[in-house]
Tab-separated table of C-alpha atoms and ligand atoms in Angstrom:
chain	number	residue	atom	x	y	z
A	1442	MET	CA	13.158	-9.300	20.842
A	1443	LYS	CA	14.915	-9.490	17.480
A	1444	VAL	CA	13.782	-11.391	14.375
A	1445	LEU	CA	15.516	-12.164	11.085
A	1446	ILE	CA	13.334	-11.334	8.080
A	1447	THR	CA	14.510	-12.938	4.846
A	1448	GLY	CA	13.179	-11.143	1.776
A	1449	GLY	CA	12.366	-8.170	3.970
A	1450	ALA	CA	13.031	-5.722	1.129
A	1451	GLY	CA	10.146	-7.195	-0.833
A	1452	TYR	CA	6.473	-6.293	-0.904
A	1453	ILE	CA	5.011	-8.345	1.953
A	1454	GLY	CA	8.299	-8.614	3.879
A	1455	SER	CA	8.752	-4.837	4.123
A	1456	HIS	CA	5.213	-4.279	5.404
A	1457	CYS	CA	5.691	-7.088	7.896
A	1458	SER	CA	8.987	-5.668	9.127
A	1459	ARG	CA	7.403	-2.267	9.618
A	1460	PHE	CA	4.556	-3.799	11.622
A	1461	PHE	CA	7.006	-5.681	13.850
A	1462	ASN	CA	9.001	-2.487	14.440
A	1463	GLU	CA	5.785	-0.709	15.449
A	1464	LYS	CA	5.219	-3.485	17.992
A	1465	GLY	CA	8.699	-2.910	19.440
A	1466	ILE	CA	10.324	-5.933	17.782
A	1467	GLU	CA	13.724	-5.319	16.216
A	1468	THR	CA	14.114	-6.627	12.671
A	1469	LEU	CA	17.212	-7.646	10.765
A	1470	ILE	CA	16.548	-7.849	7.046
A	1471	LEU	CA	18.431	-10.330	4.865
A	1472	ASP	CA	17.722	-9.717	1.181
A	1473	ASP	CA	19.846	-10.095	-1.937
A	1474	LEU	CA	17.869	-7.297	-3.652
A	1475	SER	CA	17.313	-9.520	-6.707
A	1476	GLU	CA	13.649	-8.514	-6.502
A	1477	GLY	CA	13.436	-6.363	-3.374
A	1478	HIS	CA	14.221	-2.654	-2.998
A	1479	LYS	CA	16.728	-1.039	-0.647
A	1480	GLU	CA	14.243	1.858	-0.169
A	1481	ALA	CA	11.676	-0.595	1.214
A	1482	VAL	CA	13.918	-1.857	4.034
A	1483	GLN	CA	12.438	-1.281	7.488
A	1484	GLY	CA	15.048	-2.215	10.080
A	1485	SER	CA	18.735	-3.056	9.893
A	1486	PHE	CA	19.903	-4.578	6.647
A	1487	ILE	CA	22.336	-7.166	5.360
A	1488	GLN	CA	22.542	-7.712	1.630
A	1489	GLY	CA	22.967	-11.388	0.908
A	1490	ASN	CA	21.363	-14.592	-0.223
A	1491	VAL	CA	19.379	-16.860	2.044
A	1492	GLY	CA	21.194	-19.864	0.578
A	1493	ASP	CA	24.563	-18.604	1.843
A	1494	GLY	CA	25.203	-20.878	4.829
A	1495	ASN	CA	28.385	-19.075	5.916
A	1496	LEU	CA	26.611	-15.733	5.969
A	1497	LEU	CA	23.737	-17.243	7.957
A	1498	ASP	CA	26.191	-18.683	10.502
A	1499	GLN	CA	27.762	-15.269	10.865
A	1500	ILE	CA	24.367	-13.599	11.285
A	1501	PHE	CA	23.117	-16.059	13.898
A	1502	ARG	CA	26.445	-15.860	15.751
A	1503	SER	CA	26.512	-12.084	15.942
A	1504	HIS	CA	22.828	-11.226	16.494
A	1505	ALA	CA	20.495	-12.426	19.237
A	1506	ILE	CA	17.867	-13.670	16.782
A	1507	GLU	CA	14.863	-15.394	18.361
A	1508	ALA	CA	12.787	-16.129	15.269
A	1509	VAL	CA	13.053	-16.277	11.495
A	1510	ILE	CA	10.344	-14.857	9.259
A	1511	HIS	CA	10.988	-16.351	5.834
A	1512	PHE	CA	9.757	-14.465	2.751
A	1513	ALA	CA	12.735	-14.762	0.394
A	1514	ALA	CA	11.419	-16.767	-2.562
A	1515	PHE	CA	10.546	-16.499	-6.223
A	1516	THR	CA	6.807	-16.080	-6.739
A	1517	SER	CA	5.919	-16.152	-10.409
A	1518	VAL	CA	3.777	-19.146	-11.363
A	1519	GLY	CA	4.457	-18.811	-15.110
A	1520	GLU	CA	8.212	-18.565	-14.623
A	1521	SER	CA	8.167	-21.599	-12.318
A	1522	VAL	CA	6.631	-23.687	-15.113
A	1523	LYS	CA	9.293	-22.537	-17.600
A	1524	ASN	CA	12.218	-22.735	-15.181
A	1525	PRO	CA	11.444	-25.120	-12.290
A	1526	SER	CA	15.141	-25.505	-11.473
A	1527	LYS	CA	15.330	-21.825	-10.433
A	1528	TYR	CA	12.315	-22.318	-8.152
A	1529	PHE	CA	13.421	-25.561	-6.522
A	1530	GLN	CA	16.911	-24.101	-5.990
A	1531	ASN	CA	15.752	-20.920	-4.297
A	1532	ASN	CA	12.461	-21.843	-2.690
A	1533	VAL	CA	13.460	-25.331	-1.512
A	1534	THR	CA	17.262	-25.760	-1.393
A	1535	ASN	CA	17.959	-22.279	-0.051
A	1536	MET	CA	15.138	-22.603	2.463
A	1537	LEU	CA	16.684	-25.871	3.632
A	1538	THR	CA	20.014	-24.086	4.166
A	1539	LEU	CA	18.182	-21.450	6.198
A	1540	LEU	CA	16.344	-24.010	8.324
A	1541	ASN	CA	19.554	-25.969	8.959
A	1542	ALA	CA	21.384	-22.831	10.031
A	1543	ALA	CA	18.453	-21.850	12.260
A	1544	VAL	CA	18.401	-25.265	13.919
A	1545	ASP	CA	22.213	-25.286	14.321
A	1546	HIS	CA	21.920	-21.969	16.148
A	1547	HIS	CA	19.033	-23.147	18.335
A	1548	ILE	CA	16.411	-20.877	16.811
A	1549	ARG	CA	13.051	-22.173	17.994
A	1550	TYR	CA	10.517	-20.261	15.876
A	1551	ALA	CA	9.891	-19.679	12.175
A	1552	VAL	CA	7.090	-18.025	10.226
A	1553	PHE	CA	6.806	-19.084	6.590
A	1554	SER	CA	5.332	-17.252	3.647
A	1555	SER	CA	3.395	-20.019	1.889
A	1556	SER	CA	0.674	-19.590	-0.716
A	1557	ALA	CA	-2.851	-20.540	-1.765
A	1558	ALA	CA	-1.021	-22.198	-4.686
A	1559	VAL	CA	-0.488	-25.245	-2.410
A	1560	PHE	CA	-4.168	-26.153	-2.982
A	1561	GLY	CA	-4.158	-26.276	-6.793
A	1562	GLU	CA	-7.607	-26.399	-8.451
A	1563	PRO	CA	-10.127	-25.910	-5.656
A	1564	CYS	CA	-12.712	-28.659	-5.059
A	1565	THR	CA	-14.694	-26.498	-2.614
A	1566	ILE	CA	-15.091	-22.732	-2.080
A	1567	PRO	CA	-14.280	-21.171	0.327
A	1568	ILE	CA	-10.981	-23.022	0.705
A	1569	SER	CA	-10.322	-24.125	4.273
A	1570	GLU	CA	-7.062	-25.448	5.690
A	1571	THR	CA	-8.330	-29.027	5.364
A	1572	HIS	CA	-8.793	-28.704	1.592
A	1573	PRO	CA	-6.571	-31.232	-0.303
A	1574	LYS	CA	-3.108	-29.896	-1.139
A	1575	ASP	CA	-2.490	-30.658	-4.794
A	1576	PRO	CA	-0.439	-27.880	-6.403
A	1577	ILE	CA	-0.622	-27.583	-10.187
A	1578	ASN	CA	2.667	-25.763	-10.807
A	1579	PRO	CA	6.270	-25.865	-9.511
A	1580	TYR	CA	5.765	-22.650	-7.519
A	1581	GLY	CA	2.937	-24.228	-5.498
A	1582	GLU	CA	4.978	-27.424	-5.136
A	1583	THR	CA	7.938	-25.536	-3.667
A	1584	LYS	CA	5.659	-23.879	-1.108
A	1585	LEU	CA	4.092	-27.195	-0.115
A	1586	ILE	CA	7.568	-28.741	0.284
A	1587	GLY	CA	8.483	-25.764	2.505
A	1588	GLU	CA	5.493	-26.484	4.735
A	1589	MET	CA	6.395	-30.182	4.870
A	1590	MET	CA	10.011	-29.435	5.789
A	1591	LEU	CA	8.777	-27.237	8.621
A	1592	ARG	CA	6.429	-29.888	9.919
A	1593	ASP	CA	9.263	-32.443	9.970
A	1594	TYR	CA	11.721	-29.959	11.510
A	1595	GLU	CA	9.398	-29.447	14.440
A	1596	ARG	CA	9.131	-33.187	15.075
A	1597	ALA	CA	12.848	-33.796	14.753
A	1598	TYR	CA	14.457	-30.584	15.980
A	1599	GLY	CA	11.779	-28.693	17.913
A	1600	LEU	CA	11.577	-25.767	15.463
A	1601	HIS	CA	8.030	-24.429	15.932
A	1602	SER	CA	6.512	-22.699	12.929
A	1603	CYS	CA	3.545	-21.064	11.377
A	1604	SER	CA	2.859	-21.223	7.607
A	1605	PHE	CA	0.587	-18.651	5.988
A	1606	ARG	CA	-1.163	-19.335	2.708
A	1607	TYR	CA	-1.892	-15.937	1.289
A	1608	PHE	CA	-4.598	-15.463	-1.234
A	1609	ASN	CA	-4.119	-12.284	-3.377
A	1610	ALA	CA	-1.946	-9.851	-1.421
A	1611	ALA	CA	-2.881	-6.309	-2.437
A	1612	GLY	CA	-2.949	-2.713	-1.199
A	1613	ASP	CA	-0.044	-0.732	0.213
A	1614	ALA	CA	0.959	1.119	3.357
A	1615	GLY	CA	-1.686	3.782	4.049
A	1616	ASP	CA	0.995	6.536	4.060
A	1617	ALA	CA	2.473	5.327	0.729
A	1618	LEU	CA	6.006	5.134	2.154
A	1619	ILE	CA	6.308	1.527	1.046
A	1620	GLY	CA	4.271	-0.454	-1.441
A	1621	GLU	CA	4.085	-2.983	-4.235
A	1622	SER	CA	6.841	-2.700	-6.836
A	1623	HIS	CA	7.530	-5.643	-9.103
A	1624	SER	CA	9.433	-5.601	-12.348
A	1625	PRO	CA	7.778	-6.655	-14.517
A	1626	GLU	CA	4.467	-6.116	-12.718
A	1627	THR	CA	2.079	-9.018	-13.289
A	1628	HIS	CA	-0.501	-8.454	-10.555
A	1629	LEU	CA	-3.961	-7.273	-11.396
A	1630	ILE	CA	-4.502	-4.288	-9.097
A	1631	PRO	CA	-1.318	-2.313	-9.906
A	1632	ILE	CA	-1.866	-3.086	-13.587
A	1633	VAL	CA	-5.461	-1.764	-13.483
A	1634	ILE	CA	-4.311	1.447	-11.782
A	1635	GLN	CA	-1.284	1.981	-14.026
A	1636	ALA	CA	-3.424	1.455	-17.145
A	1637	ALA	CA	-5.974	3.998	-15.860
A	1638	MET	CA	-3.195	6.507	-15.138
A	1639	GLY	CA	-1.747	6.057	-18.636
A	1640	LYS	CA	1.466	4.573	-17.212
A	1641	ARG	CA	1.084	1.491	-19.410
A	1642	PRO	CA	-0.867	0.497	-22.541
A	1643	PRO	CA	-4.449	-0.787	-22.203
A	1644	MET	CA	-4.490	-3.813	-19.928
A	1645	LYS	CA	-5.524	-7.313	-20.876
A	1646	VAL	CA	-8.317	-9.186	-19.111
A	1647	PHE	CA	-7.341	-12.855	-19.241
A	1648	GLY	CA	-10.565	-14.621	-20.191
A	1649	ASN	CA	-14.271	-13.797	-19.977
A	1650	ASP	CA	-15.537	-17.341	-20.498
A	1651	TYR	CA	-15.067	-18.737	-16.982
A	1652	ASP	CA	-18.037	-20.125	-15.083
A	1653	THR	CA	-18.377	-17.001	-12.892
A	1654	ARG	CA	-20.963	-14.197	-12.649
A	1655	ASP	CA	-19.415	-12.138	-15.480
A	1656	GLY	CA	-17.069	-14.716	-17.019
A	1657	SER	CA	-13.818	-13.277	-15.573
A	1658	CYS	CA	-11.817	-14.928	-12.763
A	1659	ILE	CA	-12.724	-14.452	-9.111
A	1660	ARG	CA	-9.964	-13.813	-6.579
A	1661	ASP	CA	-9.814	-13.000	-2.874
A	1662	TYR	CA	-7.797	-9.797	-2.266
A	1663	VAL	CA	-6.260	-9.339	1.178
A	1664	HIS	CA	-4.600	-6.121	2.344
A	1665	VAL	CA	-0.841	-6.415	2.828
A	1666	GLU	CA	-1.074	-4.637	6.203
A	1667	ASP	CA	-3.555	-7.289	7.376
A	1668	LEU	CA	-1.044	-9.922	6.278
A	1669	ALA	CA	1.667	-8.136	8.258
A	1670	GLU	CA	-0.455	-8.261	11.399
A	1671	ALA	CA	-1.128	-11.979	10.854
A	1672	HIS	CA	2.630	-12.656	10.939
A	1673	TYR	CA	2.905	-10.919	14.275
A	1674	LEU	CA	-0.089	-12.825	15.669
A	1675	GLY	CA	1.212	-16.092	14.225
A	1676	LEU	CA	4.614	-15.686	15.827
A	1677	SER	CA	3.018	-14.823	19.175
A	1678	TYR	CA	0.783	-17.888	18.838
A	1679	ILE	CA	3.539	-20.430	18.200
A	1680	MET	CA	5.657	-18.915	20.969
A	1681	GLU	CA	2.791	-19.183	23.426
A	1682	LYS	CA	1.540	-22.626	22.384
A	1683	GLN	CA	4.913	-24.125	21.370
A	1684	CYS	CA	3.276	-25.587	18.274
A	1685	THR	CA	3.401	-25.725	14.474
A	1686	ASP	CA	0.392	-24.842	12.355
A	1687	SER	CA	-0.739	-23.399	9.010
A	1688	PHE	CA	-3.401	-20.837	8.187
A	1689	ASN	CA	-5.207	-19.458	5.146
A	1690	LEU	CA	-5.283	-15.684	4.915
A	1691	GLY	CA	-7.809	-13.945	2.700
A	1692	SER	CA	-10.812	-11.676	2.974
A	1693	GLU	CA	-13.418	-14.431	2.431
A	1694	THR	CA	-14.852	-12.318	-0.398
A	1695	GLY	CA	-14.232	-12.823	-4.092
A	1696	PHE	CA	-14.240	-10.208	-6.851
A	1697	THR	CA	-14.076	-10.760	-10.581
A	1698	VAL	CA	-11.440	-9.041	-12.696
A	1699	LEU	CA	-14.166	-6.904	-14.305
A	1700	GLU	CA	-15.516	-5.919	-10.862
A	1701	ILE	CA	-12.052	-4.737	-9.841
A	1702	ILE	CA	-11.873	-2.584	-12.974
A	1703	LYS	CA	-15.380	-1.157	-12.433
A	1704	THR	CA	-14.824	-0.448	-8.730
A	1705	PHE	CA	-11.582	1.377	-9.487
A	1706	GLU	CA	-13.278	3.434	-12.195
A	1707	GLU	CA	-16.030	4.450	-9.747
A	1708	LEU	CA	-13.582	5.266	-6.986
A	1709	SER	CA	-11.082	7.229	-9.080
A	1710	GLY	CA	-13.269	8.742	-11.781
A	1711	LEU	CA	-10.693	7.413	-14.278
A	1712	LYS	CA	-11.368	5.096	-17.202
A	1713	VAL	CA	-9.489	1.785	-17.258
A	1714	PRO	CA	-8.635	0.941	-20.882
A	1715	PHE	CA	-8.732	-2.820	-21.379
A	1716	GLU	CA	-9.220	-5.557	-23.927
A	1717	ILE	CA	-10.449	-9.097	-23.363
A	1718	VAL	CA	-7.914	-11.730	-24.399
A	1719	GLY	CA	-7.641	-15.500	-23.946
A	1720	ARG	CA	-7.247	-17.247	-20.609
A	1721	ARG	CA	-3.853	-17.212	-18.882
A	1722	ALA	CA	-2.491	-20.755	-18.443
A	1723	GLY	CA	-2.901	-22.156	-14.935
A	1724	ASP	CA	-5.558	-19.689	-13.722
A	1725	PRO	CA	-8.327	-21.377	-11.689
A	1726	ALA	CA	-11.779	-19.755	-12.148
A	1727	VAL	CA	-12.352	-19.012	-8.461
A	1728	LEU	CA	-10.087	-18.752	-5.390
A	1729	VAL	CA	-11.619	-17.578	-2.125
A	1730	ALA	CA	-10.210	-18.248	1.343
A	1731	GLY	CA	-11.947	-19.451	4.451
A	1732	ASN	CA	-10.490	-17.495	7.398
A	1733	GLU	CA	-12.218	-19.266	10.234
A	1734	LYS	CA	-9.082	-20.888	11.627
A	1735	ALA	CA	-6.988	-17.678	11.654
A	1736	GLU	CA	-9.862	-15.788	13.256
A	1737	LYS	CA	-10.434	-18.425	15.897
A	1738	LEU	CA	-6.862	-19.306	16.859
A	1739	LEU	CA	-4.950	-16.098	16.065
A	1740	HIS	CA	-7.836	-13.651	16.634
A	1741	TRP	CA	-6.902	-12.218	13.247
A	1742	VAL	CA	-9.447	-9.874	11.704
A	1743	PRO	CA	-8.698	-8.574	8.188
A	1744	ARG	CA	-9.600	-4.968	8.990
A	1745	LYS	CA	-8.309	-3.312	5.818
A	1746	SER	CA	-9.210	-5.953	3.281
A	1747	ASP	CA	-12.369	-4.358	1.902
A	1748	LEU	CA	-11.912	-3.622	-1.792
A	1749	LYS	CA	-12.304	0.157	-1.503
A	1750	THR	CA	-9.518	0.463	1.102
A	1751	ILE	CA	-7.248	-1.798	-0.946
A	1752	LEU	CA	-7.818	0.182	-4.147
A	1753	THR	CA	-7.558	3.568	-2.417
A	1754	ASP	CA	-4.231	2.647	-0.797
A	1755	ALA	CA	-2.923	1.156	-4.034
A	1756	TRP	CA	-3.904	4.260	-5.988
A	1757	HIS	CA	-2.298	6.533	-3.398
A	1758	TRP	CA	0.911	4.477	-3.624
A	1759	GLU	CA	0.879	4.605	-7.426
A	1760	GLN	CA	0.681	8.417	-7.251
A	1761	LYS	CA	3.433	8.841	-4.647
A	1762	ARG	CA	5.756	5.897	-5.150
A	1763	LYS	CA	9.486	6.503	-4.908
A	1764	PHE	CA	10.598	3.044	-6.075
B	1831	UDP	N1	-5.325	-10.699	-14.538
B	1831	UDP	C1	-5.760	-10.101	-15.710
B	1831	UDP	N2	-4.929	-9.238	-16.345
B	1831	UDP	C2	-3.687	-8.919	-15.881
B	1831	UDP	C3	-3.249	-9.523	-14.669
B	1831	UDP	C4	-4.092	-10.404	-14.031
B	1831	UDP	O1	-6.868	-10.376	-16.166
B	1831	UDP	O2	-2.970	-8.143	-16.536
B	1831	UDP	C5	-6.200	-11.635	-13.812
B	1831	UDP	C6	-5.610	-13.021	-13.646
B	1831	UDP	O3	-5.932	-13.827	-14.756
B	1831	UDP	C7	-6.300	-13.494	-12.352
B	1831	UDP	C8	-6.497	-12.201	-11.562
B	1831	UDP	O4	-6.382	-11.137	-12.516
B	1831	UDP	O5	-7.571	-14.030	-12.655
B	1831	UDP	C9	-5.449	-12.018	-10.489
B	1831	UDP	O6	-4.181	-12.206	-11.070
B	1831	UDP	P1	-2.830	-11.869	-10.318
B	1831	UDP	O7	-1.708	-12.147	-11.292
B	1831	UDP	O8	-2.917	-10.509	-9.738
B	1831	UDP	O9	-2.781	-12.886	-9.098
B	1831	UDP	P2	-2.892	-14.491	-9.051
B	1831	UDP	O10	-4.349	-14.801	-8.828
B	1831	UDP	O11	-2.352	-15.043	-10.329
B	1831	UDP	O12	-2.065	-14.857	-7.874
């Protein structure tokens, strides 16, 4: 079996592609390398944009693709507030072009990289799939629109799909051959490690006046290799059941920013230099996933999503990284 992975040169896409390859599934990566890395590509590679309908036609005509795994998207909440046009263009319009090409070429399965941002400010913790979807920024809105397009495309055109709402993807491949590499890096765990290693100035903790156990924000960190496995299980599920569904993926455990810093200090023996600054706009105090549905229907178990494994793998990657 062969799948098309859009954004497969990116962080989650590259780990997913590697997992599929290990399961004997061939992957064709489509990535314009605007944010991804050629070195991260696992599988065959075409450089191009997911909004290029002619290229998609050519790809679907010349490869026996059975499913599309769609990661290619912009993911920065702050940027989406400043420049919503960029986000609606790429995350919605280009996704529509992809879905239309897939349907035209009789592709029957899609797996979509959605986000916990579709929920907005949580009303209940942990957040289950039935929680109201009320995104508070354009990024979350684009992901919710993606899910809605998929739901309608199943009804109208029989495209079965699975949407995954990731909580905080973290960690790296255990052998450090691929890993997280954003420019600029905005995510907490790489920033903590880079600050401890002296690769960047002291880090900033965004707020210590939240209503949490130590005043800093609580997030649910899920290992990227667990996410990769979920995509495989999700694709198998929709192929077997001929259905469309969405799932939350997290670890069901929340850690504060200060706990992440302290745990890394204990694990590495390094000191993390930091200062407390004001809150970052748009940050909810607490985000923790409920995984019951993914466990029950996909038999997904987040095996590597304990904080020590995540931090150990991320530290290993930071020491060895080639890109
Ligand atoms: N955070 C922080 N300092 C940083 C980066 C992040 O205090 O330099 C906090 C951020 O406010 C949030 C948590 O760490 O509470 C996780 O942020 P990240 O950007 O990694 O993921 P997000 O939750 O925004 O998807």
